[in-house]
Amino acid sequence: MFVWLPEVASTYGPRIDHLFYVILYLTGGSFILTEALLFYFAFKYRHREGRRSLYTHGNSTVEVVWTVVPAVVLVVLTFMSKTVWDEVRHTWPDSDVSVLVTASQFTWEVRYPGTDGKFETDDDVVLTNEMHVPVGKPIHIQLRSKDVLHSFFLPNMRLKQDAVPGLTIPIWFEATKTGDFEIACAELCGFGHYTMHGALTVHPAEEYKTWLEEAQKSAIPSEQAAPSDGPA
Ligand SMILES: [Cu+2]
């Protein structure tokens, strides 16, 4: 099997990839087969002096076969897809990691609750084009957009979801590998669309905890911070 997808790093990623390759091989195989037959017959029945045309009214058996076989294949693919889709979109695993992601032309705002555990209060941790998560834990994301349609895309997590103005869309993923990965916008959203990317850092659990505590400390509004803290 050749590999052209980016490294997979989420729990449901390998199942999506498997489905992708099954469909790729089926459609790729059919494409090569039909093109080869097309060229073969075009060559075999090419013009020759003195050869008479063959008149045919078709072949019902062949027609039934090439209708029924793809129909069965499509039904099987539907059920295979549904199983994977149910896992990705119709389950909501318990988690205590919740992130609010807001798209706007042309940045990703990534927000974590502060020590009060609530979003959109003064002590929120607010990052731009940067997201931190722990490995091996489901991550809840509430996805929103301030202006136009964007698409939140984590290629390595095999997660892609449109961000729609006026909607808050819940999505989740669980990383299986630590490291730095890409955040991209997969919806043409304006002239700066190509600049709309960020970095996703997957930390080991302990490291994430430390990171979050540090970030929460420096996110406390200055008037509440003790004067001796100094600049963070
Ligand atoms: Cu965008």
XYZ file of C-alpha atoms and ligand atoms in Angstrom, residues 103-108 145 147-152 163 184-190 192-197, ligand 1:
28
model
C -12.608 31.235 13.281
C -12.352 34.678 11.745
C -10.659 36.137 8.686
C -7.861 34.965 8.957
C -7.039 33.485 12.328
C -8.052 30.754 14.721
C -17.104 31.531 13.235
C -17.646 36.228 9.908
C -17.745 33.775 6.996
C -17.599 30.029 6.453
C -14.274 28.501 7.458
C -13.334 24.876 7.875
C -11.407 23.692 10.904
C -17.249 26.698 11.026
C -5.479 24.550 8.599
C -8.510 26.242 7.126
C -10.038 24.008 4.464
C -12.622 26.446 3.139
C -11.743 29.285 0.790
C -12.664 32.151 3.106
C -11.155 35.231 1.501
C -5.924 35.674 3.271
C -7.261 32.126 3.360
C -3.818 30.674 2.645
C -2.376 32.384 5.741
C -4.975 30.829 8.015
C -3.059 28.073 9.699
Cu -10.679 30.372 6.817
